[in-house]
Amino acid sequence: MATLTTIRPPAGETPARSRRRGRRERPGIKGLRRSLRRHWTLYLLMVVPLIWFVVFKYIPMSNAVLAFKSYNVIKGIWGSPWVGWQNFDLFFHNPVFWTLVKNTFVLSLYTVAASFPIAIILALALNEVRTGLFKKTVQLVTYAPYFISTVVVVSMTILVLSPRLGIVNEGLGFFGVPSVDFLGNPDYFRHIYVWSDVWQTTGYSAVIYLAALAGIDPALHEAAKVDGAGRLRRILHVDLPGIMPTAVIILVLAVGNIMAIGFEKAFLLQNPLNLSESEIIATYVYKTGLLNADFSGATAVGLFNSVINLALLLMVNTIAKRVTGNGLWS
Amino acid sequence: MSTRTEMPTLPAAPPKPTKRTERRAARARRIRESRTDRIFLFCVYLLLAVFLVVVLAPLLYIVASSFSSPEAVSAGRVLFWPVDFSLRGYHAVFENPQIVQGYLNSLFYTVVGTIVSVTMTVAIAYPMSRRTLVGRNVVMTAILFTMLFTGGLIPTYLVVQSVGLLDTRWALIVPQAIGVWQVIIARTYFRTAIPEELVEAAELDGCGDLRFLWSVVIPLAKPMIAVVALMYAIMQWNSYFDALIYLKNPDLFPLQLVLRNILILNTTGGGAVDASVVIQRQQLADLLKYSLIVVASVPVLLIYPFVARYFTKGILIGAVKG
């Protein structure tokens, strides 16, 4: 068993690496000037997209100073008076603070915990089946919901679960269970959110693992077969270790996105009845910021969210690198 | 599924020469699957069948309902096959001026947005792929950083406001013109599919960078460009959030926002006259939802089977590090 798990495909140098590579860039100001003269058209090409990145990505980052100011429309972002940590203080002492943090965390952890293994299981199962109509059908069908918009998926969820029309309540009624107002009950919100997400994205996520599985050296499988390993054993000792690097990266990204959990879906699924479970940081930012026009307060909440998110990403990446040797950047 | 890991049985055991037919015996000899493996494989097929049914059932239910009569839908008689086949739902969809306008708007946003996005993506990704360009690593890091950290909703909103895009059609196109993921895909593709020797050969022949890009790189990168374009197009077609925050004028609303208003907020409008009319209208409004879902998803789902293969390739290119 141990021998099987440690076998890895030989990490040979790709031929491209040893290939002669023409005149390479020369670093430093001198190299830059030379490069500019030679490739000025390429630099010109980059100008518009780079301006775009500055305007729509980096200026918003600098606009985040609003979190430390009391926004005044007339004075603008930089002219508004500084207030220090006041906006954060207000948020931390707001009675909804812990509810928001908890809802956001629980919802996204639950999502990761549910969708991560299921995608792997789907990919492993598909990988066992020889190419054929059945395999193609399963792949095509499970992949399809990814292309349906969030609005439509949420609408479908609401329709299917509706107490008046929904097929689910119809089915429950068949067994004599009284109809349930799934979306009106906060207890069900998380399950609805997570499982509709799984329904939508599993097929798509499985594709990445399928590719990783296809990249596993067939010799490993042959060797395992010769050693008498059955299908299950080969999955456990060849396939799983083979997709580990991919899985780790996906997991890191997923955990790193914990605080950035989909605004769209939570917002669409929430209603006044399930708000106690469905209000997450992102929806709160939207409501305080754009609906109540408290720009500074909402920016502070958003900044808190971004920082936690970045910290989580870096932390998980470090842990993953220590434990498995794989990380986002190596 | 059995998680029991039995000791592997001898795989080479010949099939017992009993009542089996010739063909089955021959097949068993050829594949040489042990019984545990066959049971396991059966479980795998079963699992996949369950996946298939679970994903397919809601889709079938929605489609079947959309083709049924309003009464049948309201009475909950529809399962996975249309009951009292009717197209009333679809008539209602296309008679609604909001929906038609939204459809046209979405078409515009998708076409124009995709053209803008693809152009910008190629313009940044191609120079990033050239090894002889000084400073590209700094720029690439700066671009990748925007994936990890963002200013947040309000700071971005303020930028859009201050450049005067608020409540214009461009608000749905410009602020999300470039996707970092797509830039990575394009750059990786350019780097692996266009060999450096080709660049050198072109240079020797006196071909400038732009001309090389236009007449060599882009034709060679057509499959990748198609994938990236499709990703942008689907994103544009499916997005509603930007419209929600940046647009006030209902004439500019994309389909998804109209959908949200009708499907989720239940605002079909119209004053009631008497009870039977109200019931009828309610039933039609219910039916309209199913038909609307189908109408809104059909364009995407129609092209999807043809491009799924390329799409998969696109994801894979993007998943490769470096």
PDB file of N, CA and C in Angstrom, chain A residues 140-194:
ATOM      1  N   LEU A 140     -22.530  15.311 -20.104  1.00  0.00           N
ATOM      2  CA  LEU A 140     -23.204  16.441 -20.743  1.00  0.00           C
ATOM      3  C   LEU A 140     -24.316  16.983 -19.836  1.00  0.00           C
ATOM      4  N   VAL A 141     -25.075  16.063 -19.242  1.00  0.00           N
ATOM      5  CA  VAL A 141     -26.217  16.494 -18.443  1.00  0.00           C
ATOM      6  C   VAL A 141     -25.768  17.132 -17.130  1.00  0.00           C
ATOM      7  N   THR A 142     -24.794  16.520 -16.453  1.00  0.00           N
ATOM      8  CA  THR A 142     -24.396  17.088 -15.169  1.00  0.00           C
ATOM      9  C   THR A 142     -23.664  18.413 -15.356  1.00  0.00           C
ATOM     10  N   TYR A 143     -23.067  18.588 -16.511  1.00  0.00           N
ATOM     11  CA  TYR A 143     -22.322  19.803 -16.797  1.00  0.00           C
ATOM     12  C   TYR A 143     -23.259  20.958 -17.117  1.00  0.00           C
ATOM     13  N   ALA A 144     -24.420  20.630 -17.700  1.00  0.00           N
ATOM     14  CA  ALA A 144     -25.314  21.656 -18.237  1.00  0.00           C
ATOM     15  C   ALA A 144     -25.781  22.716 -17.225  1.00  0.00           C
ATOM     16  N   PRO A 145     -26.173  22.351 -16.005  1.00  0.00           N
ATOM     17  CA  PRO A 145     -26.727  23.385 -15.124  1.00  0.00           C
ATOM     18  C   PRO A 145     -25.758  24.536 -14.859  1.00  0.00           C
ATOM     19  N   TYR A 146     -24.478  24.293 -15.062  1.00  0.00           N
ATOM     20  CA  TYR A 146     -23.516  25.357 -14.834  1.00  0.00           C
ATOM     21  C   TYR A 146     -23.799  26.547 -15.739  1.00  0.00           C
ATOM     22  N   PHE A 147     -24.395  26.283 -16.888  1.00  0.00           N
ATOM     23  CA  PHE A 147     -24.615  27.343 -17.864  1.00  0.00           C
ATOM     24  C   PHE A 147     -25.920  28.086 -17.642  1.00  0.00           C
ATOM     25  N   ILE A 148     -26.711  27.595 -16.714  1.00  0.00           N
ATOM     26  CA  ILE A 148     -27.963  28.275 -16.406  1.00  0.00           C
ATOM     27  C   ILE A 148     -27.659  29.408 -15.426  1.00  0.00           C
ATOM     28  N   SER A 149     -28.311  30.535 -15.620  1.00  0.00           N
ATOM     29  CA  SER A 149     -27.988  31.684 -14.778  1.00  0.00           C
ATOM     30  C   SER A 149     -28.456  31.486 -13.335  1.00  0.00           C
ATOM     31  N   THR A 150     -27.810  32.226 -12.431  1.00  0.00           N
ATOM     32  CA  THR A 150     -28.185  32.146 -11.022  1.00  0.00           C
ATOM     33  C   THR A 150     -29.655  32.492 -10.813  1.00  0.00           C
ATOM     34  N   VAL A 151     -30.101  33.524 -11.526  1.00  0.00           N
ATOM     35  CA  VAL A 151     -31.508  33.920 -11.375  1.00  0.00           C
ATOM     36  C   VAL A 151     -32.413  32.741 -11.713  1.00  0.00           C
ATOM     37  N   VAL A 152     -32.101  32.064 -12.798  1.00  0.00           N
ATOM     38  CA  VAL A 152     -32.951  30.952 -13.212  1.00  0.00           C
ATOM     39  C   VAL A 152     -32.849  29.784 -12.230  1.00  0.00           C
ATOM     40  N   VAL A 153     -31.642  29.495 -11.762  1.00  0.00           N
ATOM     41  CA  VAL A 153     -31.496  28.386 -10.812  1.00  0.00           C
ATOM     42  C   VAL A 153     -32.286  28.678  -9.541  1.00  0.00           C
ATOM     43  N   VAL A 154     -32.186  29.916  -9.066  1.00  0.00           N
ATOM     44  CA  VAL A 154     -32.932  30.268  -7.855  1.00  0.00           C
ATOM     45  C   VAL A 154     -34.430  30.191  -8.124  1.00  0.00           C
ATOM     46  N   SER A 155     -34.852  30.673  -9.279  1.00  0.00           N
ATOM     47  CA  SER A 155     -36.281  30.597  -9.595  1.00  0.00           C
ATOM     48  C   SER A 155     -36.755  29.152  -9.649  1.00  0.00           C
ATOM     49  N   MET A 156     -35.924  28.313 -10.266  1.00  0.00           N
ATOM     50  CA  MET A 156     -36.284  26.898 -10.335  1.00  0.00           C
ATOM     51  C   MET A 156     -36.399  26.314  -8.937  1.00  0.00           C
ATOM     52  N   THR A 157     -35.429  26.665  -8.094  1.00  0.00           N
ATOM     53  CA  THR A 157     -35.456  26.169  -6.726  1.00  0.00           C
ATOM     54  C   THR A 157     -36.739  26.593  -6.030  1.00  0.00           C
ATOM     55  N   ILE A 158     -37.067  27.868  -6.203  1.00  0.00           N
ATOM     56  CA  ILE A 158     -38.266  28.372  -5.548  1.00  0.00           C
ATOM     57  C   ILE A 158     -39.516  27.666  -6.086  1.00  0.00           C
ATOM     58  N   LEU A 159     -39.567  27.481  -7.405  1.00  0.00           N
ATOM     59  CA  LEU A 159     -40.736  26.828  -7.999  1.00  0.00           C
ATOM     60  C   LEU A 159     -40.854  25.379  -7.546  1.00  0.00           C
ATOM     61  N   VAL A 160     -39.722  24.682  -7.560  1.00  0.00           N
ATOM     62  CA  VAL A 160     -39.752  23.258  -7.222  1.00  0.00           C
ATOM     63  C   VAL A 160     -40.137  23.062  -5.757  1.00  0.00           C
ATOM     64  N   LEU A 161     -39.707  24.001  -4.902  1.00  0.00           N
ATOM     65  CA  LEU A 161     -39.970  23.852  -3.471  1.00  0.00           C
ATOM     66  C   LEU A 161     -41.237  24.578  -3.021  1.00  0.00           C
ATOM     67  N   SER A 162     -41.879  25.270  -3.939  1.00  0.00           N
ATOM     68  CA  SER A 162     -43.034  26.070  -3.549  1.00  0.00           C
ATOM     69  C   SER A 162     -44.129  25.223  -2.894  1.00  0.00           C
ATOM     70  N   PRO A 163     -44.727  25.740  -1.826  1.00  0.00           N
ATOM     71  CA  PRO A 163     -45.755  24.955  -1.139  1.00  0.00           C
ATOM     72  C   PRO A 163     -47.017  24.818  -1.991  1.00  0.00           C
ATOM     73  N   ARG A 164     -47.244  25.757  -2.920  1.00  0.00           N
ATOM     74  CA  ARG A 164     -48.489  25.747  -3.684  1.00  0.00           C
ATOM     75  C   ARG A 164     -48.351  24.912  -4.962  1.00  0.00           C
ATOM     76  N   LEU A 165     -47.184  25.067  -5.634  1.00  0.00           N
ATOM     77  CA  LEU A 165     -47.037  24.436  -6.940  1.00  0.00           C
ATOM     78  C   LEU A 165     -45.997  23.321  -6.965  1.00  0.00           C
ATOM     79  N   GLY A 166     -45.054  23.388  -6.029  1.00  0.00           N
ATOM     80  CA  GLY A 166     -43.826  22.614  -6.169  1.00  0.00           C
ATOM     81  C   GLY A 166     -43.992  21.113  -6.182  1.00  0.00           C
ATOM     82  N   ILE A 167     -43.107  20.499  -6.961  1.00  0.00           N
ATOM     83  CA  ILE A 167     -43.159  19.052  -7.113  1.00  0.00           C
ATOM     84  C   ILE A 167     -42.702  18.353  -5.836  1.00  0.00           C
ATOM     85  N   VAL A 168     -41.845  19.012  -5.071  1.00  0.00           N
ATOM     86  CA  VAL A 168     -41.338  18.391  -3.852  1.00  0.00           C
ATOM     87  C   VAL A 168     -42.464  18.214  -2.842  1.00  0.00           C
ATOM     88  N   ASN A 169     -43.242  19.277  -2.662  1.00  0.00           N
ATOM     89  CA  ASN A 169     -44.368  19.163  -1.741  1.00  0.00           C
ATOM     90  C   ASN A 169     -45.423  18.196  -2.259  1.00  0.00           C
ATOM     91  N   GLU A 170     -45.529  18.156  -3.582  1.00  0.00           N
ATOM     92  CA  GLU A 170     -46.415  17.183  -4.213  1.00  0.00           C
ATOM     93  C   GLU A 170     -46.017  15.766  -3.787  1.00  0.00           C
ATOM     94  N   GLY A 171     -44.716  15.519  -3.867  1.00  0.00           N
ATOM     95  CA  GLY A 171     -44.180  14.213  -3.493  1.00  0.00           C
ATOM     96  C   GLY A 171     -44.378  13.928  -2.013  1.00  0.00           C
ATOM     97  N   LEU A 172     -44.125  14.948  -1.189  1.00  0.00           N
ATOM     98  CA  LEU A 172     -44.311  14.766   0.250  1.00  0.00           C
ATOM     99  C   LEU A 172     -45.777  14.470   0.548  1.00  0.00           C
ATOM    100  N   GLY A 173     -46.650  15.181  -0.172  1.00  0.00           N
ATOM    101  CA  GLY A 173     -48.081  14.969   0.032  1.00  0.00           C
ATOM    102  C   GLY A 173     -48.490  13.538  -0.280  1.00  0.00           C
ATOM    103  N   PHE A 174     -47.833  12.952  -1.252  1.00  0.00           N
ATOM    104  CA  PHE A 174     -48.109  11.568  -1.636  1.00  0.00           C
ATOM    105  C   PHE A 174     -47.870  10.629  -0.462  1.00  0.00           C
ATOM    106  N   PHE A 175     -46.860  10.965   0.338  1.00  0.00           N
ATOM    107  CA  PHE A 175     -46.580  10.128   1.511  1.00  0.00           C
ATOM    108  C   PHE A 175     -47.307  10.619   2.757  1.00  0.00           C
ATOM    109  N   GLY A 176     -48.227  11.557   2.557  1.00  0.00           N
ATOM    110  CA  GLY A 176     -49.023  12.023   3.673  1.00  0.00           C
ATOM    111  C   GLY A 176     -48.357  13.066   4.538  1.00  0.00           C
ATOM    112  N   VAL A 177     -47.221  13.625   4.062  1.00  0.00           N
ATOM    113  CA  VAL A 177     -46.563  14.671   4.842  1.00  0.00           C
ATOM    114  C   VAL A 177     -47.203  16.009   4.473  1.00  0.00           C
ATOM    115  N   PRO A 178     -47.586  16.816   5.454  1.00  0.00           N
ATOM    116  CA  PRO A 178     -48.172  18.121   5.127  1.00  0.00           C
ATOM    117  C   PRO A 178     -47.168  19.001   4.408  1.00  0.00           C
ATOM    118  N   SER A 179     -47.639  19.919   3.570  1.00  0.00           N
ATOM    119  CA  SER A 179     -46.721  20.696   2.752  1.00  0.00           C
ATOM    120  C   SER A 179     -45.890  21.660   3.600  1.00  0.00           C
ATOM    121  N   VAL A 180     -44.676  21.850   3.165  1.00  0.00           N
ATOM    122  CA  VAL A 180     -43.705  22.628   3.932  1.00  0.00           C
ATOM    123  C   VAL A 180     -43.349  23.885   3.144  1.00  0.00           C
ATOM    124  N   ASP A 181     -43.296  25.027   3.827  1.00  0.00           N
ATOM    125  CA  ASP A 181     -42.852  26.248   3.166  1.00  0.00           C
ATOM    126  C   ASP A 181     -41.339  26.356   3.345  1.00  0.00           C
ATOM    127  N   PHE A 182     -40.616  25.707   2.414  1.00  0.00           N
ATOM    128  CA  PHE A 182     -39.181  25.574   2.593  1.00  0.00           C
ATOM    129  C   PHE A 182     -38.467  26.921   2.694  1.00  0.00           C
ATOM    130  N   LEU A 183     -38.847  27.847   1.806  1.00  0.00           N
ATOM    131  CA  LEU A 183     -38.111  29.109   1.786  1.00  0.00           C
ATOM    132  C   LEU A 183     -38.560  30.070   2.878  1.00  0.00           C
ATOM    133  N   GLY A 184     -39.696  29.797   3.478  1.00  0.00           N
ATOM    134  CA  GLY A 184     -40.158  30.670   4.538  1.00  0.00           C
ATOM    135  C   GLY A 184     -39.587  30.281   5.885  1.00  0.00           C
ATOM    136  N   ASN A 185     -38.900  29.159   5.938  1.00  0.00           N
ATOM    137  CA  ASN A 185     -38.382  28.658   7.199  1.00  0.00           C
ATOM    138  C   ASN A 185     -36.864  28.774   7.230  1.00  0.00           C
ATOM    139  N   PRO A 186     -36.327  29.584   8.148  1.00  0.00           N
ATOM    140  CA  PRO A 186     -34.873  29.787   8.162  1.00  0.00           C
ATOM    141  C   PRO A 186     -34.090  28.490   8.340  1.00  0.00           C
ATOM    142  N   ASP A 187     -34.701  27.478   8.962  1.00  0.00           N
ATOM    143  CA  ASP A 187     -33.978  26.227   9.205  1.00  0.00           C
ATOM    144  C   ASP A 187     -33.545  25.541   7.913  1.00  0.00           C
ATOM    145  N   TYR A 188     -34.309  25.764   6.854  1.00  0.00           N
ATOM    146  CA  TYR A 188     -33.999  25.059   5.611  1.00  0.00           C
ATOM    147  C   TYR A 188     -33.062  25.847   4.702  1.00  0.00           C
ATOM    148  N   PHE A 189     -32.865  27.126   5.002  1.00  0.00           N
ATOM    149  CA  PHE A 189     -32.172  27.990   4.049  1.00  0.00           C
ATOM    150  C   PHE A 189     -30.809  27.439   3.631  1.00  0.00           C
ATOM    151  N   ARG A 190     -30.003  27.056   4.626  1.00  0.00           N
ATOM    152  CA  ARG A 190     -28.645  26.610   4.302  1.00  0.00           C
ATOM    153  C   ARG A 190     -28.646  25.389   3.400  1.00  0.00           C
ATOM    154  N   HIS A 191     -29.504  24.454   3.710  1.00  0.00           N
ATOM    155  CA  HIS A 191     -29.540  23.225   2.906  1.00  0.00           C
ATOM    156  C   HIS A 191     -29.970  23.546   1.478  1.00  0.00           C
ATOM    157  N   ILE A 192     -30.957  24.424   1.358  1.00  0.00           N
ATOM    158  CA  ILE A 192     -31.421  24.787   0.014  1.00  0.00           C
ATOM    159  C   ILE A 192     -30.294  25.446  -0.748  1.00  0.00           C
ATOM    160  N   TYR A 193     -29.638  26.384  -0.077  1.00  0.00           N
ATOM    161  CA  TYR A 193     -28.550  27.119  -0.721  1.00  0.00           C
ATOM    162  C   TYR A 193     -27.461  26.154  -1.191  1.00  0.00           C
ATOM    163  N   VAL A 194     -26.990  25.328  -0.287  1.00  0.00           N
ATOM    164  CA  VAL A 194     -25.847  24.467  -0.581  1.00  0.00           C
ATOM    165  C   VAL A 194     -26.188  23.420  -1.630  1.00  0.00           C
TER     166      VAL A 194
END
